PDB file of C-alpha atoms in Angstrom:
ATOM      1  CA  UNK A1324    -140.044 -21.460 -20.945  1.00  0.00           C
ATOM      2  CA  UNK A1325    -136.163 -21.053 -22.350  1.00  0.00           C
ATOM      3  CA  UNK A1326    -133.502 -22.501 -20.535  1.00  0.00           C
ATOM      4  CA  UNK A1327    -130.245 -20.875 -19.973  1.00  0.00           C
ATOM      5  CA  UNK A1328    -128.099 -24.184 -20.685  1.00  0.00           C
ATOM      6  CA  UNK A1329    -130.557 -24.413 -24.422  1.00  0.00           C
ATOM      7  CA  UNK A1330    -129.431 -20.938 -25.270  1.00  0.00           C
ATOM      8  CA  UNK A1331    -125.657 -21.457 -24.606  1.00  0.00           C
ATOM      9  CA  UNK A1332    -126.135 -24.764 -27.801  1.00  0.00           C
ATOM     10  CA  UNK A1333    -123.597 -24.177 -30.644  1.00  0.00           C
ATOM     11  CA  UNK A1334    -125.507 -27.228 -32.211  1.00  0.00           C
ATOM     12  CA  UNK A1335    -125.119 -27.449 -36.051  1.00  0.00           C
ATOM     13  CA  UNK A1336    -123.446 -24.259 -36.458  1.00  0.00           C
ATOM     14  CA  UNK A1337    -119.867 -22.776 -37.596  1.00  0.00           C
ATOM     15  CA  UNK A1338    -117.366 -20.997 -36.026  1.00  0.00           C
ATOM     16  CA  UNK A1339    -114.357 -19.279 -37.392  1.00  0.00           C
ATOM     17  CA  UNK A1340    -111.340 -18.549 -34.759  1.00  0.00           C
ATOM     18  CA  UNK A1341    -108.625 -17.115 -36.207  1.00  0.00           C
ATOM     19  CA  UNK A1342    -105.427 -16.984 -34.613  1.00  0.00           C
ATOM     20  CA  UNK A1343    -106.924 -20.664 -33.539  1.00  0.00           C
ATOM     21  CA  UNK A1344    -103.975 -22.327 -32.593  1.00  0.00           C
ATOM     22  CA  UNK A1345    -102.588 -19.553 -30.180  1.00  0.00           C
ATOM     23  CA  UNK A1346    -103.397 -19.559 -26.551  1.00  0.00           C
ATOM     24  CA  UNK A1347    -106.529 -17.752 -26.679  1.00  0.00           C
ATOM     25  CA  UNK A1348    -108.341 -18.664 -30.074  1.00  0.00           C
ATOM     26  CA  UNK A1349    -107.751 -22.579 -28.747  1.00  0.00           C
ATOM     27  CA  UNK A1350    -109.425 -21.918 -25.127  1.00  0.00           C
ATOM     28  CA  UNK A1351    -112.543 -19.803 -27.725  1.00  0.00           C
ATOM     29  CA  UNK A1352    -112.808 -22.794 -29.970  1.00  0.00           C
ATOM     30  CA  UNK A1353    -112.596 -25.119 -26.600  1.00  0.00           C
ATOM     31  CA  UNK A1354    -115.388 -23.528 -25.814  1.00  0.00           C
ATOM     32  CA  UNK A1355    -117.668 -23.323 -28.943  1.00  0.00           C
ATOM     33  CA  UNK A1356    -116.987 -26.573 -29.137  1.00  0.00           C
ATOM     34  CA  UNK A1357    -117.688 -27.847 -26.152  1.00  0.00           C
ATOM     35  CA  UNK A1358    -121.440 -26.008 -27.024  1.00  0.00           C
ATOM     36  CA  UNK A1359    -122.019 -28.498 -29.839  1.00  0.00           C
ATOM     37  CA  UNK A1360    -120.216 -25.471 -32.696  1.00  0.00           C
ATOM     38  CA  UNK A1361    -118.092 -27.074 -35.448  1.00  0.00           C
ATOM     39  CA  UNK A1362    -114.876 -25.885 -35.700  1.00  0.00           C
ATOM     40  CA  UNK A1363    -112.364 -23.786 -38.910  1.00  0.00           C
ATOM     41  CA  UNK A1364    -108.945 -23.024 -36.819  1.00  0.00           C
ATOM     42  CA  UNK A1365    -107.495 -20.409 -39.112  1.00  0.00           C
ATOM     43  CA  UNK A1366    -103.485 -19.802 -38.328  1.00  0.00           C
ATOM     44  CA  UNK A1367    -100.203 -19.346 -39.837  1.00  0.00           C
ATOM     45  CA  UNK A1368     -98.185 -22.790 -39.082  1.00  0.00           C
ATOM     46  CA  UNK A1369    -100.759 -25.481 -41.676  1.00  0.00           C
ATOM     47  CA  UNK A1370     -99.534 -28.176 -39.454  1.00  0.00           C
ATOM     48  CA  UNK A1371    -100.165 -26.855 -35.948  1.00  0.00           C
ATOM     49  CA  UNK A1372    -103.584 -25.330 -37.151  1.00  0.00           C
ATOM     50  CA  UNK A1373    -104.674 -29.235 -38.364  1.00  0.00           C
ATOM     51  CA  UNK A1374    -103.073 -30.611 -35.293  1.00  0.00           C
ATOM     52  CA  UNK A1375    -104.881 -28.442 -32.636  1.00  0.00           C
ATOM     53  CA  UNK A1376    -108.153 -29.113 -35.289  1.00  0.00           C
ATOM     54  CA  UNK A1377    -107.946 -32.378 -35.163  1.00  0.00           C
ATOM     55  CA  UNK A1378    -107.487 -31.949 -31.160  1.00  0.00           C
ATOM     56  CA  UNK A1379    -110.964 -30.680 -31.095  1.00  0.00           C
ATOM     57  CA  UNK A1380    -112.482 -33.011 -33.044  1.00  0.00           C
ATOM     58  CA  UNK A1381    -110.665 -35.671 -30.623  1.00  0.00           C
ATOM     59  CA  UNK A1382    -111.777 -34.013 -27.693  1.00  0.00           C
ATOM     60  CA  UNK A1383    -115.288 -32.594 -28.205  1.00  0.00           C
ATOM     61  CA  UNK A1384    -116.550 -35.389 -30.465  1.00  0.00           C
ATOM     62  CA  UNK A1385    -117.206 -32.252 -33.195  1.00  0.00           C
ATOM     63  CA  UNK A1386    -115.818 -32.105 -36.998  1.00  0.00           C
ATOM     64  CA  UNK A1387    -113.349 -29.123 -37.189  1.00  0.00           C
ATOM     65  CA  UNK A1388    -111.072 -28.602 -39.606  1.00  0.00           C
ATOM     66  CA  UNK A1389    -107.181 -26.352 -39.722  1.00  0.00           C
ATOM     67  CA  UNK A1390    -106.813 -23.056 -42.510  1.00  0.00           C
ATOM     68  CA  UNK A1391    -103.537 -22.034 -43.682  1.00  0.00           C
ATOM     69  CA  UNK A1392    -103.774 -18.305 -43.605  1.00  0.00           C
ATOM     70  CA  UNK A1393    -101.549 -15.173 -43.289  1.00  0.00           C
ATOM     71  CA  UNK A1394    -104.202 -12.676 -42.578  1.00  0.00           C
ATOM     72  CA  UNK A1395    -101.086  -9.605 -43.406  1.00  0.00           C
ATOM     73  CA  UNK A1396    -101.748 -11.075 -47.077  1.00  0.00           C
ATOM     74  CA  UNK A1397    -105.173  -9.051 -48.928  1.00  0.00           C
ATOM     75  CA  UNK A1398    -105.208 -12.142 -51.081  1.00  0.00           C
ATOM     76  CA  UNK A1399    -104.837 -15.195 -48.264  1.00  0.00           C
ATOM     77  CA  UNK A1400    -107.690 -13.368 -46.135  1.00  0.00           C
ATOM     78  CA  UNK A1401    -110.086 -12.904 -49.100  1.00  0.00           C
ATOM     79  CA  UNK A1402    -110.551 -16.207 -49.686  1.00  0.00           C
ATOM     80  CA  UNK A1403    -110.726 -18.222 -46.201  1.00  0.00           C
ATOM     81  CA  UNK A1404    -114.638 -17.399 -45.914  1.00  0.00           C
ATOM     82  CA  UNK A1405    -115.207 -18.703 -48.999  1.00  0.00           C
ATOM     83  CA  UNK A1406    -113.451 -21.974 -48.014  1.00  0.00           C
ATOM     84  CA  UNK A1407    -114.480 -22.571 -44.708  1.00  0.00           C
ATOM     85  CA  UNK A1408    -118.233 -22.558 -46.014  1.00  0.00           C
ATOM     86  CA  UNK A1409    -116.814 -24.481 -48.556  1.00  0.00           C
ATOM     87  CA  UNK A1410    -115.982 -27.192 -46.533  1.00  0.00           C
ATOM     88  CA  UNK A1411    -118.794 -26.982 -43.843  1.00  0.00           C
ATOM     89  CA  UNK A1412    -121.545 -25.535 -45.841  1.00  0.00           C
ATOM     90  CA  UNK A1413    -122.411 -22.752 -43.636  1.00  0.00           C
ATOM     91  CA  UNK A1414    -121.136 -19.985 -40.499  1.00  0.00           C
ATOM     92  CA  UNK A1415    -122.974 -18.907 -37.901  1.00  0.00           C
ATOM     93  CA  UNK A1416    -119.623 -17.378 -35.659  1.00  0.00           C
ATOM     94  CA  UNK A1417    -116.292 -14.729 -36.635  1.00  0.00           C
ATOM     95  CA  UNK A1418    -114.346 -14.542 -33.997  1.00  0.00           C
ATOM     96  CA  UNK A1419    -110.859 -11.871 -35.189  1.00  0.00           C
ATOM     97  CA  UNK A1420    -108.801 -13.248 -32.764  1.00  0.00           C
ATOM     98  CA  UNK A1421    -105.558 -13.426 -34.635  1.00  0.00           C
ATOM     99  CA  UNK A1422    -103.452 -10.422 -33.678  1.00  0.00           C
ATOM    100  CA  UNK A1423     -99.473  -9.457 -35.102  1.00  0.00           C
ATOM    101  CA  UNK A1424     -97.166  -9.946 -32.407  1.00  0.00           C
ATOM    102  CA  UNK A1425     -94.303  -8.803 -34.405  1.00  0.00           C
ATOM    103  CA  UNK A1426     -91.708 -11.312 -36.910  1.00  0.00           C
ATOM    104  CA  UNK A1427     -88.184 -11.360 -37.697  1.00  0.00           C
ATOM    105  CA  UNK A1428     -88.329  -9.803 -40.557  1.00  0.00           C
ATOM    106  CA  UNK A1429     -90.227  -7.329 -39.420  1.00  0.00           C
ATOM    107  CA  UNK A1430     -88.159  -4.200 -36.640  1.00  0.00           C
ATOM    108  CA  UNK A1431     -89.073  -1.777 -34.503  1.00  0.00           C
ATOM    109  CA  UNK A1432     -92.600  -3.504 -32.987  1.00  0.00           C
ATOM    110  CA  UNK A1433     -91.919  -4.295 -29.211  1.00  0.00           C
ATOM    111  CA  UNK A1434     -89.763  -1.559 -29.399  1.00  0.00           C
ATOM    112  CA  UNK A1435     -88.756   1.714 -27.214  1.00  0.00           C
ATOM    113  CA  UNK A1436     -91.404   4.597 -28.163  1.00  0.00           C
ATOM    114  CA  UNK A1437     -88.529   5.617 -30.217  1.00  0.00           C
ATOM    115  CA  UNK A1438     -87.366   2.705 -31.472  1.00  0.00           C
ATOM    116  CA  UNK A1439     -90.791   2.217 -33.210  1.00  0.00           C
ATOM    117  CA  UNK A1440     -90.949   1.555 -37.003  1.00  0.00           C
ATOM    118  CA  UNK A1441     -93.424   2.777 -39.626  1.00  0.00           C
ATOM    119  CA  UNK A1442     -93.348  -0.555 -40.958  1.00  0.00           C
ATOM    120  CA  UNK A1443     -94.052  -2.559 -37.947  1.00  0.00           C
ATOM    121  CA  UNK A1444     -96.658  -0.263 -37.300  1.00  0.00           C
ATOM    122  CA  UNK A1445     -98.838  -0.652 -40.719  1.00  0.00           C
ATOM    123  CA  UNK A1446     -97.768  -4.997 -40.046  1.00  0.00           C
ATOM    124  CA  UNK A1447    -100.042  -4.450 -37.130  1.00  0.00           C
ATOM    125  CA  UNK A1448    -102.841  -2.753 -38.057  1.00  0.00           C
ATOM    126  CA  UNK A1449    -103.424  -5.274 -41.171  1.00  0.00           C
ATOM    127  CA  UNK A1450    -103.667  -8.160 -38.931  1.00  0.00           C
ATOM    128  CA  UNK A1451    -105.039  -6.445 -35.699  1.00  0.00           C
ATOM    129  CA  UNK A1452    -107.266  -4.362 -37.678  1.00  0.00           C
ATOM    130  CA  UNK A1453    -107.641  -4.314 -41.598  1.00  0.00           C
ATOM    131  CA  UNK A1454    -108.227  -8.078 -41.241  1.00  0.00           C
ATOM    132  CA  UNK A1455    -111.037  -8.095 -39.092  1.00  0.00           C
ATOM    133  CA  UNK A1456    -112.933  -5.075 -41.266  1.00  0.00           C
ATOM    134  CA  UNK A1457    -111.869  -7.776 -44.943  1.00  0.00           C
ATOM    135  CA  UNK A1458    -113.152 -10.758 -43.007  1.00  0.00           C
ATOM    136  CA  UNK A1459    -116.345  -9.109 -41.846  1.00  0.00           C
ATOM    137  CA  UNK A1460    -117.181  -7.914 -44.912  1.00  0.00           C
ATOM    138  CA  UNK A1461    -116.560 -11.031 -46.953  1.00  0.00           C
ATOM    139  CA  UNK A1462    -118.696 -12.712 -43.500  1.00  0.00           C
ATOM    140  CA  UNK A1463    -121.532 -11.049 -43.859  1.00  0.00           C
ATOM    141  CA  UNK A1464    -123.357 -13.139 -46.625  1.00  0.00           C
ATOM    142  CA  UNK A1465    -122.973 -16.119 -44.815  1.00  0.00           C
ATOM    143  CA  UNK A1466    -123.415 -15.100 -40.961  1.00  0.00           C
ATOM    144  CA  UNK A1467    -126.823 -13.748 -41.978  1.00  0.00           C
ATOM    145  CA  UNK A1468    -128.264 -16.353 -44.305  1.00  0.00           C
ATOM    146  CA  UNK A1469    -129.694 -18.880 -41.295  1.00  0.00           C
ATOM    147  CA  UNK A1470    -132.186 -16.927 -38.998  1.00  0.00           C
ATOM    148  CA  UNK A1471    -130.562 -14.352 -36.458  1.00  0.00           C
ATOM    149  CA  UNK A1472    -127.514 -16.490 -35.581  1.00  0.00           C
ATOM    150  CA  UNK A1473    -125.404 -14.564 -37.310  1.00  0.00           C
ATOM    151  CA  UNK A1474    -122.882 -13.816 -34.622  1.00  0.00           C
ATOM    152  CA  UNK A1475    -119.380 -11.741 -35.140  1.00  0.00           C
ATOM    153  CA  UNK A1476    -116.885 -11.363 -31.614  1.00  0.00           C
ATOM    154  CA  UNK A1477    -113.973  -9.400 -32.099  1.00  0.00           C
ATOM    155  CA  UNK A1478    -110.864  -9.403 -29.453  1.00  0.00           C
ATOM    156  CA  UNK A1479    -110.079  -6.505 -27.925  1.00  0.00           C
ATOM    157  CA  UNK A1480    -107.620  -5.420 -25.021  1.00  0.00           C
ATOM    158  CA  UNK A1481    -107.328  -3.965 -22.608  1.00  0.00           C
ATOM    159  CA  UNK A1482    -104.661  -1.463 -23.984  1.00  0.00           C
ATOM    160  CA  UNK A1483    -107.530  -0.027 -26.256  1.00  0.00           C
ATOM    161  CA  UNK A1484    -109.257   1.157 -23.377  1.00  0.00           C
ATOM    162  CA  UNK A1485    -106.669   3.053 -20.667  1.00  0.00           C
ATOM    163  CA  UNK A1486    -102.626   3.635 -21.402  1.00  0.00           C
ATOM    164  CA  UNK A1487    -100.104   1.619 -20.473  1.00  0.00           C
ATOM    165  CA  UNK A1488     -98.964   2.291 -17.267  1.00  0.00           C
ATOM    166  CA  UNK A1489     -95.699   2.253 -17.559  1.00  0.00           C
ATOM    167  CA  UNK A1490     -94.249   1.662 -14.049  1.00  0.00           C
ATOM    168  CA  UNK A1491     -95.463  -2.029 -14.246  1.00  0.00           C
ATOM    169  CA  UNK A1492     -92.577  -3.053 -16.968  1.00  0.00           C
ATOM    170  CA  UNK A1493     -89.366  -1.190 -15.486  1.00  0.00           C
ATOM    171  CA  UNK A1494     -86.325  -3.002 -15.106  1.00  0.00           C
ATOM    172  CA  UNK A1495     -87.947  -6.018 -17.487  1.00  0.00           C
ATOM    173  CA  UNK A1496     -87.397  -6.876 -20.916  1.00  0.00           C
ATOM    174  CA  UNK A1497     -90.942  -6.284 -21.883  1.00  0.00           C
ATOM    175  CA  UNK A1498     -92.601  -3.760 -24.408  1.00  0.00           C
ATOM    176  CA  UNK A1499     -95.717  -2.339 -25.047  1.00  0.00           C
ATOM    177  CA  UNK A1500     -96.397  -1.170 -28.503  1.00  0.00           C
ATOM    178  CA  UNK A1501     -98.308   2.030 -29.686  1.00  0.00           C
ATOM    179  CA  UNK A1502     -99.727  -0.453 -32.960  1.00  0.00           C
ATOM    180  CA  UNK A1503    -101.171  -3.221 -30.830  1.00  0.00           C
ATOM    181  CA  UNK A1504    -102.674   0.121 -28.380  1.00  0.00           C
ATOM    182  CA  UNK A1505    -104.155   1.874 -31.204  1.00  0.00           C
ATOM    183  CA  UNK A1506    -105.044  -1.092 -33.450  1.00  0.00           C
ATOM    184  CA  UNK A1507    -107.015  -2.362 -30.322  1.00  0.00           C
ATOM    185  CA  UNK A1508    -109.047   1.188 -29.640  1.00  0.00           C
ATOM    186  CA  UNK A1509    -109.831   0.997 -33.140  1.00  0.00           C
ATOM    187  CA  UNK A1510    -111.586  -3.021 -32.772  1.00  0.00           C
ATOM    188  CA  UNK A1511    -113.680  -1.123 -30.312  1.00  0.00           C
ATOM    189  CA  UNK A1512    -114.939   1.140 -33.088  1.00  0.00           C
ATOM    190  CA  UNK A1513    -114.895  -1.460 -35.620  1.00  0.00           C
ATOM    191  CA  UNK A1514    -117.031  -3.412 -33.467  1.00  0.00           C
ATOM    192  CA  UNK A1515    -120.102  -0.459 -32.992  1.00  0.00           C
ATOM    193  CA  UNK A1516    -119.310   0.316 -37.158  1.00  0.00           C
ATOM    194  CA  UNK A1517    -120.031  -3.173 -37.902  1.00  0.00           C
ATOM    195  CA  UNK A1518    -122.739  -3.484 -34.956  1.00  0.00           C
ATOM    196  CA  UNK A1519    -124.881  -0.803 -37.127  1.00  0.00           C
ATOM    197  CA  UNK A1520    -124.071  -2.165 -40.399  1.00  0.00           C
ATOM    198  CA  UNK A1521    -124.753  -5.703 -39.797  1.00  0.00           C
ATOM    199  CA  UNK A1522    -128.208  -5.123 -38.170  1.00  0.00           C
ATOM    200  CA  UNK A1523    -130.694  -7.344 -37.029  1.00  0.00           C
ATOM    201  CA  UNK A1524    -129.748  -9.966 -39.010  1.00  0.00           C
ATOM    202  CA  UNK A1525    -125.793  -9.852 -37.178  1.00  0.00           C
ATOM    203  CA  UNK A1526    -124.554  -9.355 -33.999  1.00  0.00           C
ATOM    204  CA  UNK A1527    -121.051  -8.168 -33.615  1.00  0.00           C
ATOM    205  CA  UNK A1528    -119.290  -7.544 -29.973  1.00  0.00           C
ATOM    206  CA  UNK A1529    -116.035  -7.551 -28.498  1.00  0.00           C
ATOM    207  CA  UNK A1530    -114.541  -8.935 -25.562  1.00  0.00           C
ATOM    208  CA  UNK A1531    -110.840  -7.436 -23.997  1.00  0.00           C
ATOM    209  CA  UNK A1532    -108.768  -9.823 -22.197  1.00  0.00           C
ATOM    210  CA  UNK A1533    -106.853  -8.123 -19.668  1.00  0.00           C
ATOM    211  CA  UNK A1534    -103.555  -9.571 -18.936  1.00  0.00           C
ATOM    212  CA  UNK A1535    -103.077 -13.316 -19.649  1.00  0.00           C
ATOM    213  CA  UNK A1536    -100.472 -15.421 -16.954  1.00  0.00           C
ATOM    214  CA  UNK A1537     -97.548 -16.494 -19.644  1.00  0.00           C
ATOM    215  CA  UNK A1538     -94.149 -17.075 -18.035  1.00  0.00           C
ATOM    216  CA  UNK A1539     -93.497 -12.791 -18.005  1.00  0.00           C
ATOM    217  CA  UNK A1540     -90.954 -11.579 -15.524  1.00  0.00           C
ATOM    218  CA  UNK A1541     -91.662 -11.942 -11.811  1.00  0.00           C
ATOM    219  CA  UNK A1542     -91.044  -7.964 -11.352  1.00  0.00           C
ATOM    220  CA  UNK A1543     -93.867  -6.933 -14.160  1.00  0.00           C
ATOM    221  CA  UNK A1544     -96.458  -9.891 -12.788  1.00  0.00           C
ATOM    222  CA  UNK A1545     -96.404  -8.991  -8.861  1.00  0.00           C
ATOM    223  CA  UNK A1546     -97.095  -5.168  -9.753  1.00  0.00           C
ATOM    224  CA  UNK A1547     -99.919  -6.085 -11.604  1.00  0.00           C
ATOM    225  CA  UNK A1548    -101.805  -8.611  -9.470  1.00  0.00           C
ATOM    226  CA  UNK A1549    -100.942  -5.791  -6.936  1.00  0.00           C
ATOM    227  CA  UNK A1550    -103.078  -3.152  -9.253  1.00  0.00           C
ATOM    228  CA  UNK A1551    -105.801  -6.404 -10.478  1.00  0.00           C
ATOM    229  CA  UNK A1552    -109.185  -5.735  -8.184  1.00  0.00           C
ATOM    230  CA  UNK A1553    -109.169  -9.960  -8.709  1.00  0.00           C
ATOM    231  CA  UNK A1554    -105.442 -10.002  -7.035  1.00  0.00           C
ATOM    232  CA  UNK A1555    -104.465 -12.397 -10.258  1.00  0.00           C
ATOM    233  CA  UNK A1556    -103.310 -12.636 -13.766  1.00  0.00           C
ATOM    234  CA  UNK A1557    -106.117 -13.630 -15.632  1.00  0.00           C
ATOM    235  CA  UNK A1558    -105.813 -17.458 -17.566  1.00  0.00           C
ATOM    236  CA  UNK A1559    -107.181 -18.404 -20.925  1.00  0.00           C
ATOM    237  CA  UNK A1560    -109.821 -20.005 -19.176  1.00  0.00           C
ATOM    238  CA  UNK A1561    -111.330 -17.084 -17.538  1.00  0.00           C
ATOM    239  CA  UNK A1562    -112.372 -15.763 -21.030  1.00  0.00           C
ATOM    240  CA  UNK A1563    -114.486 -19.442 -22.581  1.00  0.00           C
ATOM    241  CA  UNK A1564    -117.469 -18.058 -20.274  1.00  0.00           C
ATOM    242  CA  UNK A1565    -118.022 -14.536 -22.436  1.00  0.00           C
ATOM    243  CA  UNK A1566    -116.814 -16.103 -26.284  1.00  0.00           C
ATOM    244  CA  UNK A1567    -119.330 -18.942 -25.276  1.00  0.00           C
ATOM    245  CA  UNK A1568    -122.390 -16.105 -24.567  1.00  0.00           C
ATOM    246  CA  UNK A1569    -121.531 -14.282 -26.697  1.00  0.00           C
ATOM    247  CA  UNK A1570    -121.768 -16.654 -30.051  1.00  0.00           C
ATOM    248  CA  UNK A1571    -124.472 -17.744 -28.875  1.00  0.00           C
ATOM    249  CA  UNK A1572    -128.414 -16.722 -28.280  1.00  0.00           C
ATOM    250  CA  UNK A1573    -127.452 -16.110 -24.996  1.00  0.00           C
ATOM    251  CA  UNK A1574    -127.048 -12.820 -26.051  1.00  0.00           C
ATOM    252  CA  UNK A1575    -129.242 -12.770 -28.429  1.00  0.00           C
ATOM    253  CA  UNK A1576    -130.739  -9.244 -28.039  1.00  0.00           C
ATOM    254  CA  UNK A1577    -127.053  -8.136 -27.288  1.00  0.00           C
ATOM    255  CA  UNK A1578    -125.016  -6.096 -30.183  1.00  0.00           C
ATOM    256  CA  UNK A1579    -122.559  -3.228 -30.586  1.00  0.00           C
ATOM    257  CA  UNK A1580    -121.142  -3.766 -26.979  1.00  0.00           C
ATOM    258  CA  UNK A1581    -117.639  -4.390 -25.349  1.00  0.00           C
ATOM    259  CA  UNK A1582    -117.729  -7.234 -23.040  1.00  0.00           C
ATOM    260  CA  UNK A1583    -114.516  -6.133 -20.216  1.00  0.00           C
ATOM    261  CA  UNK A1584    -112.245  -9.400 -18.941  1.00  0.00           C
ATOM    262  CA  UNK A1585    -109.934  -8.074 -17.093  1.00  0.00           C
ATOM    263  CA  UNK A1586    -110.540  -9.190 -13.182  1.00  0.00           C
ATOM    264  CA  UNK A1587    -111.331  -5.350 -13.007  1.00  0.00           C
ATOM    265  CA  UNK A1588    -108.305  -3.525 -13.954  1.00  0.00           C
ATOM    266  CA  UNK A1589    -110.318  -0.485 -16.161  1.00  0.00           C
ATOM    267  CA  UNK A1590    -112.521  -0.232 -12.854  1.00  0.00           C
ATOM    268  CA  UNK A1591    -110.365   1.977 -10.960  1.00  0.00           C
TER     269      UNK A1591
END
């Protein structure tokens, strides 16, 4: 008889988390490291990524390393998987978590619809959708090399499923770009496509968070909370169980699926 606690263990396996120095990426890394996985973090800032990896190693007693990568650059994305495999000797889990949030050099992302630019749209698609495609393509051989332990977890959003509720944003300076919504809708179907093309050796699933509390305008928080069935916005720790489940043998017969961790936002 298999024990659930044993099925959730990831001892000896290697997990790569993109955007791993950020809020959700770090929560994912903590969950997988606690389960025994060796951790590869990729993010833009080399120093911060290295610091986060070192902290994971100290806290959880696992091997961890940081990789500075700009996923908007195809040539950098193309080498990431090889760098991780060279460093750790294998790859078992790929978490496509990195997301474009706008930069000082690209205007027209977090802006009203009529002011959103094609340049920002293209940049968001490059990071949010093209990079996961490219990484999955490059990782397939490594993920298939050790039985059926290979898993890809794509990170979506409630806004890949439903349209924004614009009343939440009234009177605030917050935005909800079309490129973000479209790219997250795209990641859902990319998940299904990859699940079909990578079967039976690699499982591919998607986790979609709801709104995560990060000091947003109090008016937005109040409106969001009123509509959420569980009566609050989420915190990063709410996602840890989903990541641990989909990365491990506890979900050994689960692929092509979409797990919404949204407090019931999309249920009504």
